[in-house]
């Protein structure tokens, strides 16, 4: 029998399409914040976002009436006619995100528009539960709890928290790369993963993909009407074993497209090795009528009306960027000094000098050229947290604990790939409950576990941990062991080398000196030496380690410039 579905059911189905998981809730909410003109957006999630997502912005906010309208289906302030659809410059326009989210979760919306009272609206499964006047600063905070609490069948399809959480993190990374002028803060289960003030793209790339060797990346800057291409790509030789280091934005929207990856890789030509993929952050701009971003409910796929034009532009932009890099190298060799960054010969088709200005800036900020000679001089320890140091160009403030963690991580990586982590036997073995899946993983990855310094015996329902990496404090053994198992389980979703890095960075984190403990001058000097030795300037989680104050800028401040 064919029958018309009740409205209620139709809505729930539609809601499920917009709400594909915690990541899509975060995506929609952050996009709304950006559409509202926010230049600071804080995101916090717990349990992978399945139980708690908070997005707070300093955008223009909403009045009580606007909030109540915004949670209705098909309400939007962004377009009013079909024509508008073709000239949108906001992220949203369908007017279905908020209404879908409130249908399938418990939502608190706190908002204040300048000149109006602040308001707090609580909605559960689409029903408004309370509306209150509240004190608040201008902007909007939305808290989403228990996604799909009222649709158990859908809730079952949410992925485990660690995967949902990772997908949210990846979503945040796209915002970090795509919106450099916005301050983003991202907190996951109480840990600040990103605190990113407005900065240039290369700094953001360093946060998101420290492995891409950002300071060796090559700037792409190409324009051939009607297409503009901008961004950074990795030098030949710096590859990843999959394409997860590639980010594309079309007219500022992040898009997923293996077609674009393919165009990019064409530009590398012969220099690209088989099975290896460049890192890249590529911004493509073209007239709105040449692209259709509207083909997917979450607007992440694109269709080009003329893919050949895009293909040609990307390939050429990459080729030109790569060849200018080679010229630059020659220039350096000739004079023997790294300072003399030559600018590639001007070609009429692409704009450029600015290119090397930024690269050079970045190099001088992050990568001391002669490592041992230019080591900064230790000056002072501040608040048992920061090290003040000095080099020719200015003052450096180094986050000791983050730096220490990074150094540990580098050592562990060396050790791991060398001979495996040094392992020590526990006087009292530690027993942990074993479920079938983890048993299977322990069996399958015994060799890896040993490389991580773990010796484990399988008893009936338990693991007996007999030896652990020597650097790991005993208190953390259980936690880290579980983390490792969890990560190895992830292998289905990620490359093993990435998991190894993740595990090592967790180990480094657990083993590093805790914030608040005393730092001696010796510790400080050692950390400076080591971060310069390894040439690393962000912590394993991507937070920066060094804040630089150039004398140039200080002079300018005091009017001596
Ligand atoms: P869309 O973004 O497609 O318009 P949404 O359902 O995401 O639809 O949002 C509906 C409306 O609610 C928006 O058009 C906007 O007017 C308002 N809105 C949502 N989030 C915010 C926010 N963080 N700040 C200000 N206004 C918002
Ligand atoms: Mg929206």
Coordinates of C-alpha atoms and ligand atoms in Angstrom, one line a residue:
X1 CA 0.0 0.0 0.0
X2 CA 1.3 3.4 -0.9
X3 CA 0.7 6.1 1.6
X4 CA 1.8 9.6 2.3
X5 CA 4.3 9.8 5.2
X6 CA 3.2 12.0 8.0
X7 CA 5.0 15.4 8.0
X8 CA 6.8 14.5 11.2
X9 CA 8.4 11.5 9.6
X10 CA 9.4 13.4 6.5
X11 CA 11.1 16.0 8.6
X12 CA 13.0 13.4 10.6
X13 CA 14.2 11.8 7.4
X14 CA 15.4 15.2 6.1
X15 CA 17.0 16.0 9.3
X16 CA 19.0 12.8 9.1
X17 CA 20.4 13.9 5.7
X18 CA 21.7 17.2 7.0
X19 CA 22.9 15.7 10.2
X20 CA 25.3 13.0 9.0
X21 CA 27.3 12.9 12.2
X22 CA 28.8 15.2 14.8
X23 CA 31.1 16.7 12.1
X24 CA 28.2 17.9 10.0
X25 CA 26.6 19.6 13.0
X26 CA 29.9 21.3 13.7
X27 CA 30.2 22.3 10.1
X28 CA 26.7 23.8 9.9
X29 CA 27.1 25.7 13.2
X30 CA 30.5 27.1 12.4
X31 CA 29.3 28.1 8.9
X32 CA 26.4 30.0 10.5
X33 CA 28.9 31.7 12.8
X34 CA 31.0 32.8 9.9
X35 CA 27.9 33.9 7.9
X36 CA 27.1 36.0 11.0
X37 CA 30.3 37.8 10.6
X38 CA 32.1 36.3 13.5
X39 CA 35.9 36.7 13.7
X40 CA 36.2 34.4 16.7
X41 CA 34.6 31.0 16.9
X42 CA 35.1 28.5 19.7
X43 CA 34.1 24.9 19.3
X44 CA 34.1 22.4 22.1
X45 CA 33.1 18.7 21.8
X46 CA 32.8 15.8 24.2
X47 CA 32.6 12.2 23.4
X48 CA 33.3 12.7 19.7
X49 CA 30.5 15.3 19.7
X50 CA 27.9 12.6 20.2
X51 CA 26.9 13.9 23.6
X52 CA 28.1 17.5 23.5
X53 CA 28.9 20.1 20.9
X54 CA 29.3 23.8 21.7
X55 CA 29.9 26.5 19.1
X56 CA 30.3 30.0 20.4
X57 CA 30.7 33.0 18.2
X58 CA 31.0 36.8 18.3
X59 CA 28.9 37.4 15.2
X60 CA 25.9 39.7 15.0
X61 CA 23.6 37.5 17.0
X62 CA 19.8 37.1 16.8
X63 CA 16.8 38.5 18.6
X64 CA 14.3 36.3 20.4
X65 CA 12.0 36.4 17.3
X66 CA 14.8 35.5 15.0
X67 CA 15.9 32.5 17.0
X68 CA 12.4 31.2 17.1
X69 CA 12.1 31.6 13.4
X70 CA 15.6 30.2 12.6
X71 CA 14.7 26.9 14.1
X72 CA 11.7 26.5 11.8
X73 CA 12.3 24.6 8.5
X74 CA 13.3 26.6 5.5
X75 CA 13.9 29.8 7.2
X76 CA 16.9 31.7 6.2
X77 CA 18.0 35.4 6.3
X78 CA 20.3 34.8 3.4
X79 CA 18.3 34.4 0.2
X80 CA 14.7 35.2 -0.7
X81 CA 14.4 34.2 -4.3
X82 CA 15.6 31.5 -6.7
X83 CA 17.9 34.0 -8.5
X84 CA 19.7 34.6 -5.2
X85 CA 20.9 31.0 -5.3
X86 CA 23.3 31.9 -8.1
X87 CA 25.1 34.7 -6.4
X88 CA 25.4 33.6 -2.8
X89 CA 28.5 34.4 -0.9
X90 CA 27.3 32.9 2.4
X91 CA 27.9 29.3 3.4
X92 CA 24.3 28.6 4.2
X93 CA 21.2 29.4 2.3
X94 CA 19.0 26.4 2.5
X95 CA 17.7 27.3 5.8
X96 CA 17.5 23.7 7.0
X97 CA 20.5 23.2 9.2
X98 CA 19.3 24.6 12.4
X99 CA 15.8 23.2 12.0
X100 CA 17.2 19.8 11.3
X101 CA 19.6 19.9 14.2
X102 CA 17.0 20.9 16.7
X103 CA 14.7 18.1 15.5
X104 CA 17.2 15.4 16.4
X105 CA 18.9 16.6 19.5
X106 CA 18.7 18.7 22.6
X107 CA 19.7 22.2 21.8
X108 CA 20.3 25.4 23.8
X109 CA 20.6 28.6 21.8
X110 CA 21.9 31.6 23.5
X111 CA 22.0 34.7 21.4
X112 CA 22.2 38.5 21.7
X113 CA 21.9 41.1 19.0
X114 CA 23.2 44.6 19.6
X115 CA 20.3 46.8 20.9
X116 CA 18.2 43.8 21.9
X117 CA 17.9 41.6 25.0
X118 CA 19.9 38.4 25.1
X119 CA 17.8 35.3 24.8
X120 CA 18.1 31.6 25.7
X121 CA 16.0 29.1 23.9
X122 CA 15.9 25.4 24.8
X123 CA 14.6 23.0 22.2
X124 CA 14.3 19.3 22.5
X125 CA 13.5 17.1 19.5
X126 CA 12.1 20.1 17.8
X127 CA 9.9 21.3 20.6
X128 CA 10.6 24.6 22.3
X129 CA 10.9 23.8 26.0
X130 CA 11.8 27.3 27.3
X131 CA 12.5 30.8 26.3
X132 CA 14.2 33.1 28.7
X133 CA 15.7 36.6 28.8
X134 CA 19.4 36.4 29.7
X135 CA 22.5 38.7 30.0
X136 CA 25.0 38.0 27.3
X137 CA 27.6 39.6 25.1
X138 CA 26.8 40.1 21.4
X139 CA 27.0 36.8 19.5
X140 CA 25.6 33.4 19.6
X141 CA 26.3 30.2 21.5
X142 CA 24.7 27.0 20.5
X143 CA 25.0 23.8 22.5
X144 CA 23.9 20.5 20.9
X145 CA 23.5 17.5 23.2
X146 CA 22.7 13.9 22.4
X147 CA 22.4 13.8 18.7
X148 CA 19.7 11.4 17.5
X149 CA 18.5 10.8 21.1
X150 CA 15.0 10.5 19.7
X151 CA 15.9 8.4 16.7
X152 CA 17.7 5.3 18.2
X153 CA 18.0 3.7 14.7
X154 CA 20.1 6.7 13.6
X155 CA 22.0 7.0 16.8
X156 CA 23.2 3.4 16.2
X157 CA 24.8 4.6 13.0
X158 CA 26.9 7.2 14.6
X159 CA 30.5 6.0 14.6
X160 CA 32.5 5.3 17.8
X161 CA 33.4 8.5 19.6
X162 CA 37.0 8.4 18.5
X163 CA 36.1 8.3 14.9
X164 CA 33.3 10.9 15.2
X165 CA 35.8 13.1 17.1
X166 CA 38.4 12.7 14.4
X167 CA 36.0 13.7 11.7
X168 CA 35.1 16.8 13.7
X169 CA 38.8 17.6 14.0
X170 CA 39.2 17.2 10.3
X171 CA 36.3 19.5 9.8
X172 CA 37.9 22.1 12.1
X173 CA 41.1 21.8 10.1
X174 CA 39.3 22.8 7.0
X175 CA 38.1 25.9 8.7
X176 CA 41.6 26.6 10.0
X177 CA 43.0 26.5 6.5
X178 CA 40.1 28.2 4.7
X179 CA 39.6 31.1 7.1
X180 CA 42.9 32.4 8.3
X181 CA 41.4 35.7 9.3
X182 CA 39.2 34.1 12.0
X183 CA 40.4 33.1 15.5
X184 CA 39.4 29.5 16.1
X185 CA 39.6 27.6 19.3
X186 CA 38.9 23.9 19.3
X187 CA 38.6 21.9 22.5
X188 CA 38.1 18.2 22.5
X189 CA 37.3 16.4 25.7
X190 CA 38.8 19.2 27.7
X191 CA 42.0 19.4 25.7
X192 CA 42.7 22.5 23.6
X193 CA 43.7 21.0 20.3
X194 CA 43.8 24.3 18.4
X195 CA 44.0 27.9 19.6
X196 CA 44.6 29.7 16.4
X197 CA 44.6 33.5 16.2
X198 CA 44.3 35.1 12.8
X199 CA 47.5 34.3 10.9
X200 CA 48.8 33.6 7.4
X201 CA 48.1 30.4 5.5
X202 CA 51.5 28.9 6.0
X203 CA 51.2 29.3 9.8
X204 CA 47.9 27.5 9.6
X205 CA 49.3 24.8 7.5
X206 CA 52.1 24.3 10.1
X207 CA 49.4 23.8 12.7
X208 CA 47.3 21.4 10.7
X209 CA 50.0 19.4 8.9
X210 CA 53.4 19.8 10.6
X211 CA 54.5 16.8 8.6
X212 CA 54.1 18.7 5.3
X213 CA 57.4 20.5 6.1
X214 CA 55.5 23.8 5.7
X215 CA 58.6 25.9 5.6
X216 CA 59.7 24.1 2.5
X217 CA 56.4 24.4 0.8
X218 CA 56.0 26.3 -2.4
X219 CA 53.6 29.2 -2.9
X220 CA 51.2 28.9 -5.8
X221 CA 49.9 32.1 -7.2
X222 CA 48.3 32.0 -10.7
X223 CA 45.7 33.9 -12.5
X224 CA 44.3 33.4 -16.0
X225 CA 41.0 34.9 -16.4
X226 CA 38.5 33.7 -15.3
X227 CA 40.4 31.4 -12.9
X228 CA 42.6 32.3 -9.9
X229 CA 44.7 29.7 -8.0
X230 CA 46.4 30.3 -4.8
X231 CA 47.9 28.3 -2.0
X232 CA 50.9 26.1 -1.1
X233 CA 52.1 22.8 -2.3
X234 CA 54.9 20.5 -1.0
X235 CA 58.2 20.3 -2.8
X236 CA 58.8 17.1 -4.8
X237 CA 60.1 14.5 -2.5
X238 CA 57.9 15.5 0.4
X239 CA 55.0 13.1 -0.1
X240 CA 52.3 11.4 1.8
X241 CA 51.1 7.9 1.2
X242 CA 47.5 9.0 0.7
X243 CA 45.7 12.2 -0.3
X244 CA 44.7 13.2 3.2
X245 CA 47.3 16.1 3.0
X246 CA 45.4 17.7 0.2
X247 CA 42.8 20.4 0.8
X248 CA 40.9 22.2 -1.9
X249 CA 38.7 25.2 -1.7
X250 CA 36.5 26.4 -4.4
X251 CA 35.3 30.0 -3.9
X252 CA 36.2 29.6 -0.3
X253 CA 34.2 26.5 0.3
X254 CA 36.1 23.3 1.2
X255 CA 35.4 20.6 -1.4
X256 CA 36.2 17.0 -1.7
X257 CA 37.3 16.1 -5.2
X258 CA 39.6 13.4 -6.5
X259 CA 39.4 15.2 -9.8
X260 CA 41.1 18.2 -8.3
X261 CA 43.8 16.0 -6.7
X262 CA 44.4 14.5 -10.1
X263 CA 44.8 17.9 -11.7
X264 CA 47.2 18.9 -9.0
X265 CA 49.3 15.8 -9.4
X266 CA 49.5 16.3 -13.1
X267 CA 51.4 19.5 -12.4
X268 CA 54.1 17.5 -10.7
X269 CA 54.7 15.5 -13.9
X270 CA 57.6 13.2 -13.8
X271 CA 58.7 14.3 -10.3
X272 CA 55.8 12.6 -8.6
X273 CA 56.5 9.1 -7.4
X274 CA 54.0 6.3 -7.8
X275 CA 51.9 5.7 -4.7
X276 CA 53.0 9.0 -3.2
X277 CA 51.0 12.2 -3.1
X278 CA 51.9 15.8 -2.5
X279 CA 50.6 17.9 0.4
X280 CA 48.6 20.9 -0.8
X281 CA 46.3 23.6 0.2
X282 CA 44.8 25.1 -3.0
X283 CA 42.3 27.9 -3.2
X284 CA 40.4 28.1 -6.5
X285 CA 38.4 31.1 -7.4
X286 CA 36.2 31.3 -10.4
X287 CA 32.9 32.9 -11.4
X288 CA 30.0 31.4 -9.5
X289 CA 28.2 30.4 -12.7
X290 CA 31.1 28.1 -13.6
X291 CA 30.6 26.0 -10.5
X292 CA 27.8 24.2 -8.9
X293 CA 28.3 23.6 -5.2
X294 CA 24.7 22.8 -4.8
X295 CA 24.8 19.2 -5.9
X296 CA 25.2 17.7 -2.5
X297 CA 23.1 18.3 0.6
X298 CA 26.2 19.1 2.6
X299 CA 27.6 21.1 -0.3
X300 CA 31.0 19.5 -0.2
X301 CA 31.2 18.2 -3.7
X302 CA 31.5 20.5 -6.8
X303 CA 30.7 20.3 -10.4
X304 CA 32.5 22.5 -12.9
X305 CA 30.7 23.6 -16.0
X306 CA 34.1 23.5 -17.8
X307 CA 36.5 21.1 -16.0
X308 CA 39.1 21.5 -18.7
X309 CA 39.7 25.2 -17.8
X310 CA 40.2 24.2 -14.2
X311 CA 42.4 21.4 -15.0
X312 CA 44.6 23.5 -17.2
X313 CA 44.8 26.3 -14.6
X314 CA 45.7 23.9 -11.7
X315 CA 48.3 22.0 -13.7
X316 CA 50.0 25.1 -15.0
X317 CA 49.9 26.9 -11.7
X318 CA 51.7 23.9 -10.1
X319 CA 54.2 23.6 -12.9
X320 CA 55.1 27.3 -12.6
X321 CA 55.4 27.2 -8.9
X322 CA 57.6 24.1 -9.0
X323 CA 59.9 25.6 -11.7
X324 CA 60.3 28.9 -9.7
X325 CA 61.4 26.8 -6.8
X326 CA 64.2 25.3 -8.8
X327 CA 65.3 28.7 -9.9
X328 CA 65.3 29.9 -6.3
X329 CA 67.5 27.0 -5.3
X330 CA 70.0 27.8 -8.0
X331 CA 70.1 31.4 -6.7
X332 CA 70.9 30.2 -3.2
X333 CA 73.7 28.0 -4.4
X334 CA 75.3 30.7 -6.4
X335 CA 75.7 33.1 -3.5
X336 CA 76.0 30.4 -0.9
X337 CA 73.8 32.4 1.5
X338 CA 70.3 31.5 2.3
X339 CA 69.3 35.2 2.8
X340 CA 69.6 35.9 -0.9
X341 CA 66.4 34.4 -2.0
X342 CA 66.2 35.3 -5.6
X343 CA 62.9 36.0 -7.1
X344 CA 62.1 33.9 -10.1
X345 CA 62.1 35.8 -13.4
X346 CA 58.9 37.7 -13.9
X347 CA 56.5 36.1 -16.3
X348 CA 53.6 38.0 -17.6
X349 CA 51.1 35.3 -16.8
X350 CA 51.5 35.2 -13.1
X351 CA 51.9 37.8 -10.4
X352 CA 54.7 37.1 -8.0
X353 CA 57.3 38.8 -6.0
X354 CA 55.0 38.7 -3.0
X355 CA 55.5 35.0 -3.2
X356 CA 58.9 34.8 -1.8
X357 CA 58.4 37.6 0.6
X358 CA 56.1 35.4 2.6
X359 CA 58.1 32.3 2.3
X360 CA 61.2 34.1 3.4
X361 CA 59.4 35.7 6.3
X362 CA 58.3 32.3 7.4
X363 CA 61.7 30.8 7.0
X364 CA 63.2 33.5 9.2
X365 CA 60.5 33.0 11.8
X366 CA 60.6 29.3 12.0
X367 CA 63.7 27.8 10.6
X368 CA 67.0 29.1 11.6
X369 CA 69.2 28.4 8.6
X370 CA 72.5 27.5 10.3
X371 CA 71.2 25.4 13.1
X372 CA 74.0 25.3 15.5
X373 CA 75.5 28.7 15.0
X374 CA 72.2 30.6 15.2
X375 CA 71.0 28.9 18.4
X376 CA 69.1 31.5 20.4
X377 CA 70.6 32.5 23.7
X378 CA 68.8 31.6 26.8
X379 CA 67.7 34.6 28.9
X380 CA 65.1 33.8 31.5
X381 CA 62.5 31.4 32.7
X382 CA 59.1 33.0 33.0
X383 CA 56.4 31.6 35.4
X384 CA 57.8 28.1 35.1
X385 CA 56.2 27.9 31.8
X386 CA 58.0 30.0 29.2
X387 CA 61.6 30.4 28.2
X388 CA 62.7 33.8 27.1
X389 CA 65.5 33.7 24.6
X390 CA 67.2 35.9 22.1
X391 CA 68.7 35.7 18.6
X392 CA 70.0 38.2 16.1
X393 CA 66.5 39.1 15.0
X394 CA 64.7 39.4 18.2
X395 CA 63.2 37.8 21.3
X396 CA 61.7 34.4 21.4
X397 CA 59.2 33.1 23.9
X398 CA 59.2 29.3 24.0
X399 CA 56.4 27.3 25.5
X400 CA 58.6 24.9 27.6
X401 CA 56.2 22.1 28.1
X402 CA 55.0 22.0 24.6
X403 CA 58.6 22.1 23.4
X404 CA 59.6 19.4 25.7
X405 CA 56.8 17.2 24.6
X406 CA 57.8 17.8 21.0
X407 CA 61.4 16.9 21.7
X408 CA 60.3 13.7 23.4
X409 CA 58.2 12.9 20.5
X410 CA 61.1 13.4 18.1
X411 CA 63.3 11.1 20.2
X412 CA 60.6 8.5 20.4
X413 CA 60.2 8.6 16.7
X414 CA 63.9 8.1 16.2
X415 CA 64.0 5.3 18.7
X416 CA 60.9 3.6 17.3
X417 CA 62.2 3.6 13.7
X418 CA 65.6 2.6 14.9
X419 CA 65.2 -0.4 17.1
X420 CA 61.9 0.1 18.8
X421 CA 61.2 2.0 22.1
X422 CA 63.3 0.9 25.0
X423 CA 61.3 -1.3 27.2
X424 CA 61.5 -2.1 30.9
X425 CA 59.9 -4.9 32.9
X426 CA 57.4 -4.1 35.5
X427 CA 57.9 -5.4 38.9
X428 CA 54.2 -6.0 39.2
X429 CA 52.5 -6.8 35.9
X430 CA 49.4 -4.8 35.2
X431 CA 46.2 -6.7 34.3
X432 CA 43.6 -5.2 32.1
X433 CA 40.3 -6.7 31.0
X434 CA 40.4 -8.0 27.4
X435 CA 37.4 -7.9 25.1
X436 CA 37.4 -10.0 21.9
X437 CA 38.2 -7.2 19.6
X438 CA 41.2 -6.0 21.5
X439 CA 42.5 -9.6 21.9
X440 CA 42.4 -9.9 18.2
X441 CA 44.3 -6.6 17.8
X442 CA 46.9 -7.6 20.3
X443 CA 47.5 -10.8 18.4
X444 CA 47.6 -9.2 15.1
X445 CA 49.9 -6.4 16.1
X446 CA 52.1 -8.1 18.6
X447 CA 55.2 -7.0 16.7
X448 CA 54.1 -3.3 16.7
X449 CA 53.3 -3.5 20.4
X450 CA 56.8 -4.7 21.0
X451 CA 58.2 -1.9 19.0
X452 CA 56.2 0.4 21.2
X453 CA 57.9 -1.2 24.2
X454 CA 54.9 -3.2 25.4
X455 CA 55.2 -6.9 26.3
X456 CA 51.8 -8.4 26.7
X457 CA 50.5 -11.8 27.6
X458 CA 47.0 -12.9 26.8
X459 CA 45.2 -14.6 29.7
X460 CA 41.6 -15.8 29.5
X461 CA 39.7 -12.5 30.0
X462 CA 42.7 -10.3 30.7
X463 CA 45.9 -8.8 29.3
X464 CA 48.9 -9.1 31.5
X465 CA 51.2 -6.2 30.7
X466 CA 54.7 -7.3 31.7
X467 CA 56.9 -4.6 30.1
X468 CA 56.3 -1.0 29.1
X469 CA 58.3 1.7 27.4
X470 CA 60.7 3.1 30.0
X471 CA 59.7 6.7 29.5
X472 CA 56.1 6.0 30.3
X473 CA 55.1 6.8 33.9
X474 CA 53.4 3.7 35.4
X475 CA 50.3 5.6 36.2
X476 CA 49.6 6.0 32.5
X477 CA 50.2 2.5 31.4
X478 CA 46.6 1.4 31.3
X479 CA 45.5 4.5 29.5
X480 CA 48.2 4.5 26.9
X481 CA 47.8 0.8 26.2
X482 CA 44.1 1.3 25.6
X483 CA 44.9 4.2 23.4
X484 CA 47.3 2.1 21.3
X485 CA 44.8 -0.7 20.9
X486 CA 42.2 1.9 19.9
X487 CA 44.5 3.4 17.4
X488 CA 45.5 0.2 15.9
X489 CA 41.9 -0.6 15.4
X490 CA 41.7 2.5 13.4
X491 CA 44.1 1.1 10.9
X492 CA 41.1 0.3 8.8
X493 CA 40.5 4.0 8.4
X494 CA 44.0 5.3 8.4
X495 CA 47.5 4.6 7.3
X496 CA 49.7 2.7 9.8
X497 CA 52.5 5.3 9.8
X498 CA 50.0 7.9 10.8
X499 CA 48.8 5.8 13.7
X500 CA 52.4 5.3 14.8
X501 CA 52.8 9.0 14.9
X502 CA 49.6 9.5 16.8
X503 CA 50.6 6.9 19.4
X504 CA 54.1 8.3 19.8
X505 CA 52.7 11.8 20.3
X506 CA 50.3 10.5 22.9
X507 CA 53.2 8.7 24.6
X508 CA 55.3 11.9 24.5
X509 CA 52.4 13.8 25.9
X510 CA 51.9 11.4 28.8
X511 CA 55.6 11.3 29.5
X512 CA 56.4 15.0 29.2
X513 CA 57.0 17.1 32.3
X514 CA 53.6 18.4 33.6
X515 CA 52.8 22.0 33.3
X516 CA 53.5 23.7 36.6
X517 CA 56.5 21.7 37.6
X518 CA 59.8 23.5 38.0
X519 CA 62.1 24.1 35.0
X520 CA 65.8 24.5 35.6
X521 CA 68.1 26.6 33.4
X522 CA 69.7 23.4 32.2
X523 CA 66.3 22.0 31.1
X524 CA 65.6 25.3 29.3
X525 CA 68.8 25.3 27.4
X526 CA 68.5 21.7 26.5
X527 CA 65.0 22.2 25.1
X528 CA 66.2 25.1 23.0
X529 CA 69.1 23.1 21.6
X530 CA 66.9 20.1 20.8
X531 CA 64.0 21.9 19.1
X532 CA 66.6 23.6 16.9
X533 CA 68.4 20.3 16.3
X534 CA 65.2 18.7 15.2
X535 CA 64.0 21.8 13.4
X536 CA 60.5 21.5 15.0
X537 CA 58.5 24.5 15.9
X538 CA 55.1 23.1 16.8
X539 CA 54.1 20.5 19.4
X540 CA 53.0 17.1 18.2
X541 CA 49.4 18.3 18.3
X542 CA 50.3 21.2 16.0
X543 CA 50.3 24.0 18.6
X544 CA 53.1 26.5 18.1
X545 CA 56.1 26.3 20.4
X546 CA 57.7 29.6 19.7
X547 CA 56.4 33.2 19.8
X548 CA 58.7 35.6 18.1
X549 CA 59.0 39.4 18.7
X550 CA 61.3 40.9 16.2
X551 CA 63.5 43.8 17.1
X552 CA 62.3 45.4 13.9
X553 CA 58.8 45.4 15.2
X554 CA 59.9 46.5 18.6
X555 CA 61.8 49.4 17.0
X556 CA 58.7 50.2 15.0
X557 CA 56.6 50.2 18.1
X558 CA 58.9 52.7 19.8
X559 CA 59.0 54.9 16.7
X560 CA 62.6 54.0 15.9
X561 CA 61.8 52.2 12.7
Ligands
LIG1 P1 21.0 28.9 6.5 O1 22.3 29.1 7.1 O2 21.0 28.1 5.4 O3 20.3 30.3 6.4 P2 20.3 27.7 9.0 O4 19.3 26.8 9.4 O5 21.7 27.2 9.2 O6 20.1 28.2 7.6 O7 20.1 29.0 9.8 C1 18.9 29.7 9.8 C2 19.1 31.2 10.1 O8 19.4 31.4 11.4 C3 20.2 31.9 9.3 O9 19.8 32.3 8.0 C4 20.6 33.0 10.2 O10 19.8 34.1 10.0 C5 20.3 32.5 11.6 N1 21.5 32.0 12.3 C6 21.9 30.8 12.5 N2 23.0 30.7 13.2 C7 23.4 32.0 13.5 C8 24.4 32.5 14.2 N3 25.4 31.8 14.8 N4 24.5 33.9 14.4 C9 23.5 34.7 13.8 N5 22.4 34.2 13.1 C10 22.4 32.8 13.0
LIG2 MG1 23.5 27.6 7.9

